XYZ file of C-alpha atoms in Angstrom:
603
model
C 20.597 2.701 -28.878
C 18.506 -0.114 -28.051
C 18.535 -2.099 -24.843
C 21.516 -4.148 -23.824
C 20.520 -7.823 -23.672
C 20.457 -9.122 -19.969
C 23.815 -11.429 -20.470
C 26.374 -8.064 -20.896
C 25.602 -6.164 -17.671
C 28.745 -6.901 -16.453
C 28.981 -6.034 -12.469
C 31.359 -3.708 -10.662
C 31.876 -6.744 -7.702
C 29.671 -9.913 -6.765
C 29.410 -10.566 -2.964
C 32.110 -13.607 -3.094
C 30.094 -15.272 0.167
C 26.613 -16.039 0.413
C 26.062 -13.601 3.354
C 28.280 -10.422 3.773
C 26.413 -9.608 7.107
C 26.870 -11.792 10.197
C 26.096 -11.783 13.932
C 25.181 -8.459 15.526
C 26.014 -6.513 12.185
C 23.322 -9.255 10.241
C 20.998 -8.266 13.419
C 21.231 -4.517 13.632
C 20.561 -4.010 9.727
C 17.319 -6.542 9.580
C 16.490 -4.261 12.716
C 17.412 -1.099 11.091
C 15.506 -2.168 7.727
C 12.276 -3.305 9.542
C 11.975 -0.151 11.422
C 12.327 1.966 8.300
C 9.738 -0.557 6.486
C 7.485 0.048 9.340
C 7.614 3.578 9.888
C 7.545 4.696 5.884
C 4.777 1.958 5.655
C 2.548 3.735 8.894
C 2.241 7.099 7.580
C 0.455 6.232 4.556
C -2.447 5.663 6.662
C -1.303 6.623 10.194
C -2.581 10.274 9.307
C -6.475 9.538 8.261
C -7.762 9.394 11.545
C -5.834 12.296 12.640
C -7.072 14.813 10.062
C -10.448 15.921 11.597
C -7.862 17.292 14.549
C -5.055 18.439 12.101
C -7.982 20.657 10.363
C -9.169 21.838 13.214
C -6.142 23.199 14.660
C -4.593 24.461 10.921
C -7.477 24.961 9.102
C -7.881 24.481 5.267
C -10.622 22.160 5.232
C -10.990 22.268 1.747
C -7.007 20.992 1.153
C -6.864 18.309 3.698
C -7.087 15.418 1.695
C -3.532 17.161 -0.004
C -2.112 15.993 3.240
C -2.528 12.032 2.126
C -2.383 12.587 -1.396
C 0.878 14.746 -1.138
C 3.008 11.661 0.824
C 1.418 9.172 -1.829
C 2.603 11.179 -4.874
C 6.081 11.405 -3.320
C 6.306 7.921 -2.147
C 4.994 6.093 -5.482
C 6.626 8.573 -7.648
C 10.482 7.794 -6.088
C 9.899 3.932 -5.963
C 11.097 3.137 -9.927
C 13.538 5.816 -10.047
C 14.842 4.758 -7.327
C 15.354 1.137 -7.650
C 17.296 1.138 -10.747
C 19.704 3.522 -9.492
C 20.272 1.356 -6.701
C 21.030 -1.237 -9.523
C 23.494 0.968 -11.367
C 25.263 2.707 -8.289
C 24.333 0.749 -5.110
C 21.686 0.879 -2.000
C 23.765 1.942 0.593
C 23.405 5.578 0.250
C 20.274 6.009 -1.178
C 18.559 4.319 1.587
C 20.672 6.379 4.033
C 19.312 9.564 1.722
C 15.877 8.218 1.723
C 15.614 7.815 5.432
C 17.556 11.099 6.225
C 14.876 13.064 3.880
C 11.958 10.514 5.750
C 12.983 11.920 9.109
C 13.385 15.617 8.122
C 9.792 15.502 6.505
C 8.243 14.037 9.770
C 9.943 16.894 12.261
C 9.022 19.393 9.460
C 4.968 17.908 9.372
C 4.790 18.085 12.999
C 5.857 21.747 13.302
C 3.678 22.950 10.839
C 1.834 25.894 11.802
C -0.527 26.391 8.233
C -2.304 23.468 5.996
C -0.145 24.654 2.958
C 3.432 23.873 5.357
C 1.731 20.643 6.531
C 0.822 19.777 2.381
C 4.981 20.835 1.055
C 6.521 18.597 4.299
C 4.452 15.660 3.575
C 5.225 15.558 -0.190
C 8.998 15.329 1.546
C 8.263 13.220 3.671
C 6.999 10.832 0.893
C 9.673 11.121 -1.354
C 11.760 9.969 1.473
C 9.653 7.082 2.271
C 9.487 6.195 -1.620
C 13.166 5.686 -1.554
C 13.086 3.401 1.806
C 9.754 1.461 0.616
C 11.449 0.643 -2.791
C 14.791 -0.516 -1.047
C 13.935 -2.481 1.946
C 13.151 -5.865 0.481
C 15.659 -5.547 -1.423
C 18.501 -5.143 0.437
C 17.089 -8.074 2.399
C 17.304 -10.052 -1.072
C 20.934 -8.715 -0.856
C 21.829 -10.319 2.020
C 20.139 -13.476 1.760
C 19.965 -16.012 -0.691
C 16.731 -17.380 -2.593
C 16.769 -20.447 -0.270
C 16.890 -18.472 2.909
C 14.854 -15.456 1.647
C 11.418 -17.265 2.187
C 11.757 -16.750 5.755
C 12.986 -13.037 5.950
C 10.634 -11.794 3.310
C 7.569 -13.031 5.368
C 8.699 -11.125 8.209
C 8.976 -8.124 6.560
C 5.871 -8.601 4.142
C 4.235 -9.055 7.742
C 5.360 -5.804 8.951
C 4.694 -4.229 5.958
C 0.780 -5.689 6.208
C 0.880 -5.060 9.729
C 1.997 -1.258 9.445
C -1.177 -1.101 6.902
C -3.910 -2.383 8.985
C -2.789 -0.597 12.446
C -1.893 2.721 10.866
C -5.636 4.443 11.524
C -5.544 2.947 14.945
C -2.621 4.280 15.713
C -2.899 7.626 14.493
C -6.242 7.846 16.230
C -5.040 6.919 19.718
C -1.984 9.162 19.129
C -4.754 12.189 18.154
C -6.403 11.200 21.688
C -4.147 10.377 23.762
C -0.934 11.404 23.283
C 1.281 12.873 26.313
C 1.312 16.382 26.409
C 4.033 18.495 26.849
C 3.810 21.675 28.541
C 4.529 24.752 25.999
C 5.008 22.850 23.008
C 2.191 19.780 22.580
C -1.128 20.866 24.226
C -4.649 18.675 24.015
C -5.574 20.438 20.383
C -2.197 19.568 18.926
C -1.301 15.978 20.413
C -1.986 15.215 16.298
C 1.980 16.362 15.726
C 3.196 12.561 17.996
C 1.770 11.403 14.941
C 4.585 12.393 12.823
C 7.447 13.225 15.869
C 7.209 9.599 17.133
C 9.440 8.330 13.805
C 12.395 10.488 14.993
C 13.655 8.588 17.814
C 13.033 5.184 15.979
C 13.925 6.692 13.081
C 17.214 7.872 14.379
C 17.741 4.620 15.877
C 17.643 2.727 12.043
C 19.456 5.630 10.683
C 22.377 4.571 12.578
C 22.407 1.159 12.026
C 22.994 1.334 8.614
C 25.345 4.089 8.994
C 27.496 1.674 10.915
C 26.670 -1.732 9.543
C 25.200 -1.898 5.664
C 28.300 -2.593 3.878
C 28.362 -0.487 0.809
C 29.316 -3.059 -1.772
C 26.129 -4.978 -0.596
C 25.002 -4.963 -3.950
C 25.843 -6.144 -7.278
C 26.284 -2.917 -9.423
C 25.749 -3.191 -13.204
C 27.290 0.534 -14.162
C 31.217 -0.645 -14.597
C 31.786 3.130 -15.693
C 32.415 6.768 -13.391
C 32.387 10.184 -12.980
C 30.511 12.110 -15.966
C 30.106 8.521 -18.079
C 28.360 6.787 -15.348
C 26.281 10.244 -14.974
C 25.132 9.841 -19.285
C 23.639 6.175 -18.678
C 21.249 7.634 -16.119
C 17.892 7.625 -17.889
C 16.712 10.603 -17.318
C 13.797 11.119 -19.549
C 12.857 7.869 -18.396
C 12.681 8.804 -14.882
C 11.056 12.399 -15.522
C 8.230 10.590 -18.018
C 7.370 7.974 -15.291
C 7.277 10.408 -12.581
C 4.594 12.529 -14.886
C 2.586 9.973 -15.756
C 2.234 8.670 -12.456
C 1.753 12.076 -10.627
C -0.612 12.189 -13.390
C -2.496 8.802 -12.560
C -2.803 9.003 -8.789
C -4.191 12.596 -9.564
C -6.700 10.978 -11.663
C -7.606 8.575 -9.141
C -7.554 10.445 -6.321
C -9.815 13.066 -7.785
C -12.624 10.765 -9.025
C -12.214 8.158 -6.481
C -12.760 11.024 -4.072
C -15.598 12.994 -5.503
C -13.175 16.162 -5.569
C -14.897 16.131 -9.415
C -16.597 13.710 -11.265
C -15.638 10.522 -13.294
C -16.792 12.221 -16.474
C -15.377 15.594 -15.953
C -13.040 17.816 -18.280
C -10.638 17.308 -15.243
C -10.216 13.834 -14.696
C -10.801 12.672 -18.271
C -7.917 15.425 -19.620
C -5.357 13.946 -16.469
C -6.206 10.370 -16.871
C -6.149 10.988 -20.565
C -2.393 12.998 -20.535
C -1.494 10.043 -17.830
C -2.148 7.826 -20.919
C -0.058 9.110 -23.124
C 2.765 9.499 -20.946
C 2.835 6.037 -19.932
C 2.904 5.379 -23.885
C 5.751 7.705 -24.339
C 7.428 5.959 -21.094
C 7.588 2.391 -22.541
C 8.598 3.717 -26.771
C 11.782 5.529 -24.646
C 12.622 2.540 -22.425
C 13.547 0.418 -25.698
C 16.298 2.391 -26.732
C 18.395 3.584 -23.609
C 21.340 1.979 -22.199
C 20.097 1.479 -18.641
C 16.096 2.192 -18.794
C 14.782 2.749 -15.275
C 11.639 -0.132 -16.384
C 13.429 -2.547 -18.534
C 10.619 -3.928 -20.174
C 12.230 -7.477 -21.335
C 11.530 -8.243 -17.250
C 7.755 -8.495 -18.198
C 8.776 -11.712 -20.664
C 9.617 -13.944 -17.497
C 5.973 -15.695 -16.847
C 6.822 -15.804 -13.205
C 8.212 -12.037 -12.691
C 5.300 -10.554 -14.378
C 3.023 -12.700 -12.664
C 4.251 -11.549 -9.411
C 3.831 -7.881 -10.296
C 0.196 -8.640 -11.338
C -0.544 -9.997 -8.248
C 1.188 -7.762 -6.014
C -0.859 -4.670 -7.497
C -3.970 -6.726 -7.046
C -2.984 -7.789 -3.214
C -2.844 -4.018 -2.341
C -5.938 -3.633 -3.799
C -7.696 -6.043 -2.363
C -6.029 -4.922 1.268
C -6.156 -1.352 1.078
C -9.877 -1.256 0.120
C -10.663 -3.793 3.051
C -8.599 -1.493 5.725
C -10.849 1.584 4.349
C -14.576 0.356 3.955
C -14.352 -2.371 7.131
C -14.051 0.208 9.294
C -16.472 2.654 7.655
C -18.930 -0.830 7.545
C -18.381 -1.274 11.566
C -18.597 2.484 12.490
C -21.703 3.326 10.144
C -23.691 0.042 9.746
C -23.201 -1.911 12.774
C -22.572 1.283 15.070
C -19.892 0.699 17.152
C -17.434 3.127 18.292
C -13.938 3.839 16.123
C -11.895 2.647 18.843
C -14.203 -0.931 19.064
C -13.533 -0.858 15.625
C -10.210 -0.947 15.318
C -10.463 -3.717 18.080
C -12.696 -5.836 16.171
C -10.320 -5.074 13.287
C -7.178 -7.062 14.713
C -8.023 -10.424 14.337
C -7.687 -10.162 10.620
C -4.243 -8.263 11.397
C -3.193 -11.358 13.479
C -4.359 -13.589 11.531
C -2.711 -12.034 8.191
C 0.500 -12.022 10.345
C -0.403 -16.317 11.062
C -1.114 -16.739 7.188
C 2.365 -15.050 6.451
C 4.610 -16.864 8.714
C 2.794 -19.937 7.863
C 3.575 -19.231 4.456
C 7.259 -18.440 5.278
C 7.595 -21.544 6.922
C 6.043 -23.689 4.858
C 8.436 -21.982 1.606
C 11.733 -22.353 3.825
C 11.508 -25.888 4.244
C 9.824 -27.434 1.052
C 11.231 -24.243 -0.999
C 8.141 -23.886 -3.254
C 5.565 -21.465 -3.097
C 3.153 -22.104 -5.625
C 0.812 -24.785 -3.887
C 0.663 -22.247 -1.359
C -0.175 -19.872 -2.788
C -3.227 -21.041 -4.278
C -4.181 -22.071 -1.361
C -3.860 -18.979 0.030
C -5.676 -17.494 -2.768
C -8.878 -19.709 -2.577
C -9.294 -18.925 2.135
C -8.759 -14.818 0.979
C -11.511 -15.351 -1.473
C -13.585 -17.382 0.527
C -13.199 -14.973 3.399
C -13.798 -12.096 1.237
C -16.803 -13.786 -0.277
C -18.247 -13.887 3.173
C -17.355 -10.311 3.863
C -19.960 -9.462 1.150
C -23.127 -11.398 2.654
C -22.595 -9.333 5.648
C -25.761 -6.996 6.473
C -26.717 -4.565 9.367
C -28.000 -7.889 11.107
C -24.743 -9.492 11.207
C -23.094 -9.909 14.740
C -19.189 -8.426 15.391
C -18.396 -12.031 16.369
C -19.128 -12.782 12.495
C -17.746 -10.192 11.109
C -14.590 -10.918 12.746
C -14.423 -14.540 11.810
C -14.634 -13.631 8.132
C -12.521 -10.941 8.339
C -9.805 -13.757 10.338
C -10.426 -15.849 7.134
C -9.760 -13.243 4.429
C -6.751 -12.551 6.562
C -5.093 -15.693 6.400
C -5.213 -15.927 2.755
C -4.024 -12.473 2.227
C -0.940 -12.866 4.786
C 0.313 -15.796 2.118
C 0.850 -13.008 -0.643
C 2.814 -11.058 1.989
C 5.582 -14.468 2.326
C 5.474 -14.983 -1.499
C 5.388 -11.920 -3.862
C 9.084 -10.586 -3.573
C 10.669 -13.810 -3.053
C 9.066 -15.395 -6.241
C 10.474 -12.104 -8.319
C 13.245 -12.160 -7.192
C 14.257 -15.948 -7.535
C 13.288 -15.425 -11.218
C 15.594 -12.513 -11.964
C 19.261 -12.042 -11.481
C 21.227 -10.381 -8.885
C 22.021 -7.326 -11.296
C 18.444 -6.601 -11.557
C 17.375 -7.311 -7.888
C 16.903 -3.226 -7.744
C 14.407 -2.834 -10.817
C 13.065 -6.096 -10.327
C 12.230 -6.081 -6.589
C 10.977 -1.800 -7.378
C 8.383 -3.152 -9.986
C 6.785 -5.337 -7.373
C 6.516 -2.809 -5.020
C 5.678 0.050 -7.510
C 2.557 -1.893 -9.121
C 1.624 -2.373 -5.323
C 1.805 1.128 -3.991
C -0.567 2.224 -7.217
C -2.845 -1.024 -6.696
C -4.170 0.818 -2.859
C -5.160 3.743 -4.619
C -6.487 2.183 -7.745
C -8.398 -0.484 -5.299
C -9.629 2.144 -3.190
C -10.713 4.403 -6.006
C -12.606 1.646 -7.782
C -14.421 0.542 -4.292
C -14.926 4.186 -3.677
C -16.658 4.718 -6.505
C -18.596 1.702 -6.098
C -20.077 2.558 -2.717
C -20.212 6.219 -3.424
C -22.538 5.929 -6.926
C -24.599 3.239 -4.660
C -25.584 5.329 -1.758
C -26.449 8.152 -4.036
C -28.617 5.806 -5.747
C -30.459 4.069 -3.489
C -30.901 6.766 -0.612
C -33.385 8.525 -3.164
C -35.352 5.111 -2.858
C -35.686 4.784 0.849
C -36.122 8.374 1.847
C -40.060 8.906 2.047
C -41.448 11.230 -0.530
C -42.355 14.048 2.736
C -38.839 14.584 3.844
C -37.187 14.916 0.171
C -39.357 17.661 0.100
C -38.645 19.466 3.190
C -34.798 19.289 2.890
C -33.324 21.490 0.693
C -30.743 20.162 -2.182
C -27.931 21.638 -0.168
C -29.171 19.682 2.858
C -30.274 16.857 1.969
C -26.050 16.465 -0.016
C -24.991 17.417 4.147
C -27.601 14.807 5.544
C -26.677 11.763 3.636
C -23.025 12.301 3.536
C -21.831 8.902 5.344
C -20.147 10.846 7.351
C -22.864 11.179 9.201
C -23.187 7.684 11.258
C -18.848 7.601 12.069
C -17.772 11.268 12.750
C -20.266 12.778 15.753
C -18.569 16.403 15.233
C -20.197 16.288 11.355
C -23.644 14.947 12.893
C -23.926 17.536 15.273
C -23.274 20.341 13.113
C -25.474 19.180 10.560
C -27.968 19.027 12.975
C -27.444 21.849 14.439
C -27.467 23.992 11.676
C -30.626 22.869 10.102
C -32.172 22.864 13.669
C -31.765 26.547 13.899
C -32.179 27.559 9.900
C -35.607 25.516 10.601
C -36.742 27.312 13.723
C -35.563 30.753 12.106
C -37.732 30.521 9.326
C -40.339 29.303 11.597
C -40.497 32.509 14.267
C -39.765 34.996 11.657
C -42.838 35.880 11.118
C -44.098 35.477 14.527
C -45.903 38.637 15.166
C -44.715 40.964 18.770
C -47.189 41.219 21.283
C -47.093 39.855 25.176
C -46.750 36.355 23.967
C -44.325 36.439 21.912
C -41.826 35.091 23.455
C -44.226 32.167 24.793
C -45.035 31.281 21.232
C -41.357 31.322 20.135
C -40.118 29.133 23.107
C -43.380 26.722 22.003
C -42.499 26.888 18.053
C -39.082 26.076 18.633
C -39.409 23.183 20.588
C -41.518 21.686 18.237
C -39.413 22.840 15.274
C -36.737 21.177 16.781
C -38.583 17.803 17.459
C -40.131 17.997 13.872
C -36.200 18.380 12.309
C -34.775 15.911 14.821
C -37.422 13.491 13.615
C -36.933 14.307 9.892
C -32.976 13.678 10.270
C -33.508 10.150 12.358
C -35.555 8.977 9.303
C -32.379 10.295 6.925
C -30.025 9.040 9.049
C -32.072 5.319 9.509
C -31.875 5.394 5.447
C -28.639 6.096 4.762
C -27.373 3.239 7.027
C -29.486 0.495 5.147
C -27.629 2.054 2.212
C -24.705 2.293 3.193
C -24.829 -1.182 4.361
C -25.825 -2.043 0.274
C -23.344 0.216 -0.554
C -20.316 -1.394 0.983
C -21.729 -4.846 0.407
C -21.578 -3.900 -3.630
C -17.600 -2.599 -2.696
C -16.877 -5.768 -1.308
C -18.609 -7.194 -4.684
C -16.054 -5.465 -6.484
C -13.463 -6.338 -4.053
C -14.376 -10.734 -4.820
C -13.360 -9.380 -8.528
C -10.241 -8.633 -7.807
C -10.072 -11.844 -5.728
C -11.506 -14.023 -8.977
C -8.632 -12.636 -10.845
C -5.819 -13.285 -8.247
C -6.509 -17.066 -8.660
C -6.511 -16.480 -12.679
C -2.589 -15.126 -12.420
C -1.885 -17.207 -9.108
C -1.980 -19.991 -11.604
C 0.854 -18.674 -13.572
C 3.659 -18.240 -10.844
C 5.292 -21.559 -11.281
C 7.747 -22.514 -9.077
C 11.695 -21.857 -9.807
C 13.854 -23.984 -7.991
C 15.380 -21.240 -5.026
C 18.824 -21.825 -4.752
C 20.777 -22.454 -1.189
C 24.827 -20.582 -2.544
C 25.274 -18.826 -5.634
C 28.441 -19.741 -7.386
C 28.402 -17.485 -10.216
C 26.450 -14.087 -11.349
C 23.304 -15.749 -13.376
C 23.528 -14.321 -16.682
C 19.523 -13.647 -17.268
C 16.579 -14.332 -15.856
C 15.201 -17.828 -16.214
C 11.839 -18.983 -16.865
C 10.448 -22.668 -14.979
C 11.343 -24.439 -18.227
C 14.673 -22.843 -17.937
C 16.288 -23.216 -14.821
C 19.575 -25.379 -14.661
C 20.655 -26.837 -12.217
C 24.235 -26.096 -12.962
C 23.474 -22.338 -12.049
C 24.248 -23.033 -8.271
C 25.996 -25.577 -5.967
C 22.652 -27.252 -4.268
């Protein structure tokens, strides 16, 4: 059966007035939705800075990046699937479900007792938050129309940002110095308010839409029930996208972390299988009933151009929020908490660029001046991001960092709203899930890419800067320990690598110190200078791997002002489509610039 052309999804019921939410109801669901948004969006990056704590108290060093991965393979994996059932059946309850299996998922990952509990609960946790991060903006295009959308999709593309760029802060001041309570949160485990403190907000949301989100919020596009409406569900469709996607961020993940190497059996047979699934995927989509991707989307200029740029935004963000930091902390020295300090500027001023944007939209309703515009100050600020060098001030780095921030806040006010003005209310589910689904994977492809960058670059040009002597002194084993970057931002990892090849030195030293009165004289004297000699050796490792480290993340950035120079290239093609202020019918497909009518609404 092929696809059913866009005109003959006929819907269960069409909203009859432009807003079925009003007054405290309209207030207590944006609420609701917002704090969902902003707790699912925290704890894909709340946990980072909480790990070196969560290991220490569960153990399993060598499965604690699991504990990230597992919540990103949930959440990205749920996000398509998701949104077209919405389409077919409604939001009401699946966002309910999604947030119910959110909240479980954080009690259950802040009770864990063993790495392998903490791995399962997060991987719940995510699918939860999959379901909530692929729903949010668009019940919000629910309730509003395209007219009055510019303003409420800001808001919530700004807590989305916002949830991004504070997550590590948070979770690191939560790690620190959260309260303690006596007999069940001690110093050692204060990690766990990382994941408790979504319950009582969490709750709070919960009931809001328990109470308020009408269930016919939504135009449905399934007009049958029981076992028929069951047979339409694609399936395969769903089980092919969730391989090949668990497939892909495996990939990534593993190469973009070093776990094994670009070129190995591993990552070439995943990436390779991912391949073929996605192939598989898109032959199946073109001959179901209700396909969970329906591919015709991709022929609207504007839709697909908002996709594009929307997996390009995150990676362009997500790589800034991870090597900024690491740039501040291991270049420029300054402590993680200064960092995160000298980080908010660009938050604010990504939050000023998106309610700009907002307002500007709401009241001339276009966005594509705008976004251009917004385009050209995040490249210019990211351009300046890469000329920055151990030499550069913080007052500096934060200017260019408030620049790049402005222009990326625009994409947070435009993406959604410009897909879903260009695709009809039957499809606001799949449409408004494709935006977000290409953006989830663009973070990890972005950071994997950067990753890779900086990683192949310090390994490269440490060997260059090192003097000849101290290559030879360190073993292979310790020189891999003493140029991990690592090194210059975690002071736990320093001190162990210094200790350890302080006292491996000094033990091959004194072994063959001969007994006799002075024996213990001439240890005491060959240890001290032992450890002088190794302390020295290290400074001049640690001295090099900054300078490279500061070429390192200068060539990520390089590869970030890529992705930038391509933004602009799409940016061009998301034309404007006139937003409507009242729908008076169901439009009957999605429209492309040439194509809009005026006759579709009452202006």
């Amino acid at each position: 059966m092929s696809n059913q052309p866009t005109s003959q999804a006929q819907p269960l019921a069409a909203p009859k007035n432009d807003r079925l939410l009003r007054g405290v109801a309209l207030f207590s669901v944006l609420t609701a939705l917002m704090l969902t948004l902003l707790l699912e969006a925290l704890d894909q990056t709340v946990v980072g800075t909480a790990l070196p704590k969560i290991i220490g108290a569960l153990q399993g060093f060598q499965d604690y990046t699991w504990v990230v991965t597992a919540y990103t393979l949930g959440s990205i994996t749920m996000i398509p699937i998701i949104s077209k059932l919405s389409d077919q059946f409604g939001r009401k309850w699946f966002l309910i479900t999604g947030t119910t299996i959110f909240l479980v998922g954080s009690a259950l990952s802040g009770a864990s007792q063993s790495i392998n509990q903490l791995i399962a609960f997060r991987a719940l946790q995510g699918l939860g938050a999959g379901i909530g991060i692929a729903l949010v903006f668009t019940v919000v295009g629910d309730i509003f129309t395209p007219a009055e959308r510019a303003k409420w999709q800001a808001i919530f593309g700004v807590v989305y940002g916002f949830a991004n760029l504070i997550g590590p802060t948070l979770g690191g001041w939560l790690t620190d110095h959260g309260p303690i309570i006596n007999g069940l949160i001690t110093d050692g485990t204060r990690w766990r308010w990382v994941f408790y403190i979504n319950l009582p907000l969490g709750i709070i949301a919960l009931a809001a839409l328990l109470v308020y989100l009408p269930s016919n919020i939504s135009t449905r596009t399934s007009t049958h029930s029981g076992w028929a409406a069951i047979r339409r569900i694609d399936f395969s469709g769903a089980i092919l996208v969730a391989a090949a996607t668990i497939c892909l961020l495996l990939g990534l993940t593993w190469g973009g972390n070093q776990i094994y190497a670009w070129g190995s059996p591993q990552v070439i047979g995943i990436l390779a299988a991912s391949a073929v699934l996605y192939a598989i995927f898109f032959i199946s989509e073109r001959f179901v009933a209700e396909p969970v991707l329906p591919l015709d989307l991709f022929r609207n200029q504007v839709f697909a151009a908002a996709a594009i740029l929307s997996l390009l935004q995150l990676m362009i963000l997500v790589a800034l929020i991870i090597y900024l930091p690491l740039f501040l902390q291991g270049v420029l020295g300054i402590s993680a908490t200064d960092s995160g300090a000298i980080i908010t500027p660009m938050t604010i001023s990504s939050v000023i660029g998106a309610a700009l944007a907002g307002v500007i939209i709401a009241n001339v309703k276009r966005y594509y001046l705008i976004t251009i515009v917004g385009s050209l100050v995040m490249t210019a600020g990211v351009f300046l991001l890469a000329t920055m060098t151990p030499a550069t001030s913080l007052f500096t780095a934060a200017v260019y960092m408030v620049i790049a921030g402005l222009g990326i806040g625009v994409y947070f006010s435009v993406l959604n709203l410009a897909a879903q003005n260009a695709i009809p209310r039957s499809r606001l589910g799949v449409g408004t899930g494709s935006v977000r689904f290409l953006g989830q994977l663009g973070g990890v492809l972005g950071v994997a890419i950067v990753g890779t960058v900086v990683n192949n670059t310090v390994s490269s040009d440490i060997v260059k800067r090192l003097p000849a002597g101290v290559v030879k002194q360190l073993t292979p084993a310790g020189l891999q320990y003493a140029t991990n970057p690592q090194i210059l931002v975690n002071s736990t990892y320093r001190d162990t690598v210094v200790h350890t090849a302080t006292g491996i030195a000094v033990k091959n030293a004194v072994a063959h110190v001969p007994p006799g009165p002075q024996h213990a004289q001439l240890v005491a004297s060959i240890t001290a200078q032992v450890t002088q000699q190794v302390q020295h050796l290290l400074s001049q490792v640690f001295d090099a791997l900054r300078l490279s480290l500061a070429v390192a993340i200068q060539h990520g950035i390089i590869a970030i002002l890529i992705f930038c120079g391509i933004t602009i290239v799409v940016t061009l093609f998301l034309k404007d489509i006139p937003m409507v202020q009242r729908y008076s019918a169901e439009p009957e497909e999605a429209t492309a610039p040439s194509e809009s009518k005026e006759d579709t609404a009452v202006k």
